[in-house]
mmCIF file of C-alpha atoms in Angstrom:
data_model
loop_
_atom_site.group_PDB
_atom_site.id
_atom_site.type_symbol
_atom_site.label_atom_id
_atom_site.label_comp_id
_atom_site.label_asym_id
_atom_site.label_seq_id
_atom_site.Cartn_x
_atom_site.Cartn_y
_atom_site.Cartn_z
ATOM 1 C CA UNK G 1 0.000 0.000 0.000
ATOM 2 C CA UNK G 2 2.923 2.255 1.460
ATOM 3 C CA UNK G 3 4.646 1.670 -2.402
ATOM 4 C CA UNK G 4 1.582 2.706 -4.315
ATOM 5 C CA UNK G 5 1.143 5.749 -2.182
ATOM 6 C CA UNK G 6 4.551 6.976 -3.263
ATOM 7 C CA UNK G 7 4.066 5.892 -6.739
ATOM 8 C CA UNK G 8 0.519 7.532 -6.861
ATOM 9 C CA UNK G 9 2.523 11.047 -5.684
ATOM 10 C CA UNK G 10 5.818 10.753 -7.834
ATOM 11 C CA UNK G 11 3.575 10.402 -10.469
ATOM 12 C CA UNK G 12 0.669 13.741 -9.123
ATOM 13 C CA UNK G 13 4.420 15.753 -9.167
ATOM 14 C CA UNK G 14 5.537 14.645 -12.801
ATOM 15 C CA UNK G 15 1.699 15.696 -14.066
ATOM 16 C CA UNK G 16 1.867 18.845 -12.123
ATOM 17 C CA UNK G 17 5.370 19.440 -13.405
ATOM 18 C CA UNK G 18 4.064 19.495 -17.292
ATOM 19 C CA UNK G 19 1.623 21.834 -16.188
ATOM 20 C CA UNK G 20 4.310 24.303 -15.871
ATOM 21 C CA UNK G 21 6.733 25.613 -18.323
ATOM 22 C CA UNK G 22 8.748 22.749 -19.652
ATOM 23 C CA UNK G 23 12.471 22.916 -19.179
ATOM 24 C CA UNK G 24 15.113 21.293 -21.185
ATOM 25 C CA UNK G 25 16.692 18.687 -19.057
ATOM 26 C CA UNK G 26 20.223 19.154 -19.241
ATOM 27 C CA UNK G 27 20.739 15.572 -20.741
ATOM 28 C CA UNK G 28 18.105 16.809 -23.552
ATOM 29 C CA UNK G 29 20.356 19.864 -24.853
ATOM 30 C CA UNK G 30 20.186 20.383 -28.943
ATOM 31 C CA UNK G 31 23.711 20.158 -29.925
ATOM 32 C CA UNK G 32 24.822 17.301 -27.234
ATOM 33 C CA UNK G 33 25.346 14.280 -28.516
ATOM 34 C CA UNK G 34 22.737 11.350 -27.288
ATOM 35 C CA UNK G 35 23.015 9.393 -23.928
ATOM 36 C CA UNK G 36 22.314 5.461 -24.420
ATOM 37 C CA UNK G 37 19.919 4.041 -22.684
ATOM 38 C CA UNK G 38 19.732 0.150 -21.717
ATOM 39 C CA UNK G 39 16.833 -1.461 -20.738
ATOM 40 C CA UNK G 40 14.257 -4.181 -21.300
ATOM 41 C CA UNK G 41 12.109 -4.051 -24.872
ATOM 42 C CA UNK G 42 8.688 -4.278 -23.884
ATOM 43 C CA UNK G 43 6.977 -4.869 -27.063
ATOM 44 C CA UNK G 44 9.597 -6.685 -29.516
ATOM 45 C CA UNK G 45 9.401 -10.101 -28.744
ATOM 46 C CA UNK G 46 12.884 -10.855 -30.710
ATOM 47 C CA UNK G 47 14.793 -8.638 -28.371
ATOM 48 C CA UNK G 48 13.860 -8.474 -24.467
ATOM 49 C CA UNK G 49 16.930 -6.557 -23.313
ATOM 50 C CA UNK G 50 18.032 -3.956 -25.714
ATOM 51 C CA UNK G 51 18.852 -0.282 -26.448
ATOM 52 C CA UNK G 52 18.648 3.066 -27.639
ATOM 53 C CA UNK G 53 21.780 2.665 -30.245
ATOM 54 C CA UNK G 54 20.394 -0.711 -31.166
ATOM 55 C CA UNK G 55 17.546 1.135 -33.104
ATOM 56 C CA UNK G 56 19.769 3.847 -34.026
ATOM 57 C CA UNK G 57 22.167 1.914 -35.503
ATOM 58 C CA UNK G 58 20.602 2.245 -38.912
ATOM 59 C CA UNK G 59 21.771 5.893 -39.300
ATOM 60 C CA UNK G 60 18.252 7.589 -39.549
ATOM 61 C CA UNK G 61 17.159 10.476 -37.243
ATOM 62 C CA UNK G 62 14.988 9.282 -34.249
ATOM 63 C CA UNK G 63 12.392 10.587 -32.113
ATOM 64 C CA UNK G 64 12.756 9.668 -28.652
ATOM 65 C CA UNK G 65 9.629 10.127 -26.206
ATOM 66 C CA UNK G 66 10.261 9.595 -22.331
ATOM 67 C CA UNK G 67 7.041 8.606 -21.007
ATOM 68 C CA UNK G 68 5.159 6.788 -18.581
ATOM 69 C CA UNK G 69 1.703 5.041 -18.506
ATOM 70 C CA UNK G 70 -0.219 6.866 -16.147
ATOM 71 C CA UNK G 71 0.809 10.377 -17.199
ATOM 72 C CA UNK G 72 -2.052 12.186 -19.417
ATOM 73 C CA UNK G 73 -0.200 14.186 -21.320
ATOM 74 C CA UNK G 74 2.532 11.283 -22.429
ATOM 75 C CA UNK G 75 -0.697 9.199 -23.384
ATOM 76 C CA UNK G 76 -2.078 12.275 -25.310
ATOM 77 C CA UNK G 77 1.519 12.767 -27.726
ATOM 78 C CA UNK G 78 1.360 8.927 -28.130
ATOM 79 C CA UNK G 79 -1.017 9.013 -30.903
ATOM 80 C CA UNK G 80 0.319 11.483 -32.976
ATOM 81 C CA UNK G 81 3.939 9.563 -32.579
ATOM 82 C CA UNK G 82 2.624 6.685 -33.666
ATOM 83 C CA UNK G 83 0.818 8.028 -37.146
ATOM 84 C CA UNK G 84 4.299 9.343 -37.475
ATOM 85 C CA UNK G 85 6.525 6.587 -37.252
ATOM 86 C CA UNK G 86 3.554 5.112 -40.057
ATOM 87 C CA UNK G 87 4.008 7.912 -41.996
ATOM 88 C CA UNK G 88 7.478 7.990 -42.270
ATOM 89 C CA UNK G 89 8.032 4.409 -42.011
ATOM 90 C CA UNK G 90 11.691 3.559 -43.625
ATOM 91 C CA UNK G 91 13.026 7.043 -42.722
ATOM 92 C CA UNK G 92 12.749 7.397 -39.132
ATOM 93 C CA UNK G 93 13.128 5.632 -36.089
ATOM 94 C CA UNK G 94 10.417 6.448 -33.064
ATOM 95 C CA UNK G 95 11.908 5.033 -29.458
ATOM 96 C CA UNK G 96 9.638 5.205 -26.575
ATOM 97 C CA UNK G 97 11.025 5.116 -23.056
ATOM 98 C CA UNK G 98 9.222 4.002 -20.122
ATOM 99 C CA UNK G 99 10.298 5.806 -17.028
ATOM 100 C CA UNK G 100 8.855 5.531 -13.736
ATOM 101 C CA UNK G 101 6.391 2.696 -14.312
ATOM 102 C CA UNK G 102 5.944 -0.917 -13.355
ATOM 103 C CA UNK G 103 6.483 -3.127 -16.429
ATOM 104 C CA UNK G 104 2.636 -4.404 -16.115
ATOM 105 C CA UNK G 105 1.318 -0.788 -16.751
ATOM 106 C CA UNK G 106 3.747 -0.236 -19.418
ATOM 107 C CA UNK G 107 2.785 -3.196 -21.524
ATOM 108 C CA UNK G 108 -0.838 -2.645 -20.548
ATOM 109 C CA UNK G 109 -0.810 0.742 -21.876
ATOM 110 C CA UNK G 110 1.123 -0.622 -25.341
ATOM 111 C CA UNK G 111 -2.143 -2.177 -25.780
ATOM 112 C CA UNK G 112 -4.140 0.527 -24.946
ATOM 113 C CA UNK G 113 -2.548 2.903 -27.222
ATOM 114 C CA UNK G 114 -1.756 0.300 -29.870
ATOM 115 C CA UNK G 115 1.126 1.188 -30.084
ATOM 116 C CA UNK G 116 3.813 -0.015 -32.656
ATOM 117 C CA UNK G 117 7.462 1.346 -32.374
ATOM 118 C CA UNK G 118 9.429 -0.054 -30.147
ATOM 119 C CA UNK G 119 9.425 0.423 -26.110
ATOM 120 C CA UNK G 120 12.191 0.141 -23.503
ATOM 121 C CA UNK G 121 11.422 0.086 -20.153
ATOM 122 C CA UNK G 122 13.970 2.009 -18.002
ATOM 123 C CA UNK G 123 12.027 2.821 -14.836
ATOM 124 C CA UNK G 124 14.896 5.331 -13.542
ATOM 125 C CA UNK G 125 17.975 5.032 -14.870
ATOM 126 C CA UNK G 126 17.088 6.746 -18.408
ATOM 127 C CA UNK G 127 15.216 10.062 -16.370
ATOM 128 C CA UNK G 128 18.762 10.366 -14.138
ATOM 129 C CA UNK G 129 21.068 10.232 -17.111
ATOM 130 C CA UNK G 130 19.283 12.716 -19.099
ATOM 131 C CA UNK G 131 18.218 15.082 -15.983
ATOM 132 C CA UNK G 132 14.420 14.267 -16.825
ATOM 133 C CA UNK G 133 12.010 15.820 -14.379
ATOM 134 C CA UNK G 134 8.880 16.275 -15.937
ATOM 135 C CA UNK G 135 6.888 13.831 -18.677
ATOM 136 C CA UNK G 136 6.556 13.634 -21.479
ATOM 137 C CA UNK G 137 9.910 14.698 -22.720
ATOM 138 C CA UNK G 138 10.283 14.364 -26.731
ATOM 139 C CA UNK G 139 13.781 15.167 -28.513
ATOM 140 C CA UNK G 140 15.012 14.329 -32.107
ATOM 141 C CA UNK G 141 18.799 13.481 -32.603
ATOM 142 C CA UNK G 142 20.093 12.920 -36.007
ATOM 143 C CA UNK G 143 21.682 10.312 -37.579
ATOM 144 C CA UNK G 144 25.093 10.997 -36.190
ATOM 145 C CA UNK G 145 23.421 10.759 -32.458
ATOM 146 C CA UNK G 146 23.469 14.653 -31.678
ATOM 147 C CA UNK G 147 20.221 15.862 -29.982
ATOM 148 C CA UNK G 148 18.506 18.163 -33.100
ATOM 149 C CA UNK G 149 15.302 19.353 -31.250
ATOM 150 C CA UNK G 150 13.920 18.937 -27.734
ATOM 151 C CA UNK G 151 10.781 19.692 -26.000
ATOM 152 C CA UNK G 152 8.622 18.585 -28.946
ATOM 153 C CA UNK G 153 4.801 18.231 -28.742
ATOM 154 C CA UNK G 154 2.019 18.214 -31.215
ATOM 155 C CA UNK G 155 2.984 19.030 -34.882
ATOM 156 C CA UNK G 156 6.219 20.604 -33.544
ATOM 157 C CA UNK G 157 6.935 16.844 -33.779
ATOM 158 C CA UNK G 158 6.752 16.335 -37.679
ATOM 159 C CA UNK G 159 8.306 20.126 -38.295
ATOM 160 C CA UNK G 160 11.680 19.138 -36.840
ATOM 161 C CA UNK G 161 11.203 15.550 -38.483
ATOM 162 C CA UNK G 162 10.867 16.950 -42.166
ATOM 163 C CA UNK G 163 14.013 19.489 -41.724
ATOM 164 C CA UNK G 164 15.955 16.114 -40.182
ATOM 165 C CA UNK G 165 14.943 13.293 -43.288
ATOM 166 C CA UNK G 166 16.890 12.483 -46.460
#
């Protein structure tokens, strides 16, 4: 009960936290180059631990989206990521990143959302490395792994994509 409790508030602060101005985790920086993240695949049956440079290792730009399952706005963005990585299927890799959540709600929210691109599920490690505070946090690095855009939402999304593509 005690460890729902604190899950229930870490997760009130993270929604309260997007209510606010977003800030650009330091790990998140346009111009750095990208942090790896390790972790296990939650919806690619052919790879249960893998990571970030795994699906980056085909040279195309990828959108990265740090979320979590119970956070509103990370479920609303989820949607418009995934007629993306349709869209642009062959030119662009879409990564989502499970932070903060027990791997049941994860994979129950894949569902949910139907979504397609491949997950990793890094409940902490992946927010500390990047300085991630508040959800959800979307960034585009380029091909070369440097960070090209952060702090995406909506169609802000498929603007940096189309400057990024070949």
């Amino acid at each position: 009960m005690m460890k729902r409790l604190l899950w229930f508030l870490a997760a009130l602060t993270l929604c309260l936290t997007t209510a606010t101005a977003q800030r650009i985790p330091p790990g998140c920086e346009v111009g750095k180059k990208y942090i790896d993240v390790i972790g296990s695949c939650v919806n690619q049956d052919d790879q249960p631990v893998t990571s970030l440079s795994a699906f980056m290792a085909n040279g195309k730009p990828t959108v990265v989206d740090f979320w979590a399952s119970w956070c509103g706005p990370c479920r609303h963005e989820i949607p418009g990521l995934e007629a993306l990585w349709k869209k642009y299927a062959g030119k662009i890799n879409v990564v989502g990143i499970a932070i903060g959540d027990l791997m049941q709600d994860t994979e129950k929210a894949i569902e949910e959302l139907g979504i397609t691109y491949p997950v990793i599920s890094n409940r902490q490690e992946a927010a500390e490395r990047y300085g991630i505070q508040s959800i959800p946090q979307i960034i585009l690095i380029d091909g070369k792994g440097i960070i090209r855009a952060n702090g995406l939402r909506g169609e802000a999304i498929e603007d940096a994509i189309k400057i990024h593509i070949q």
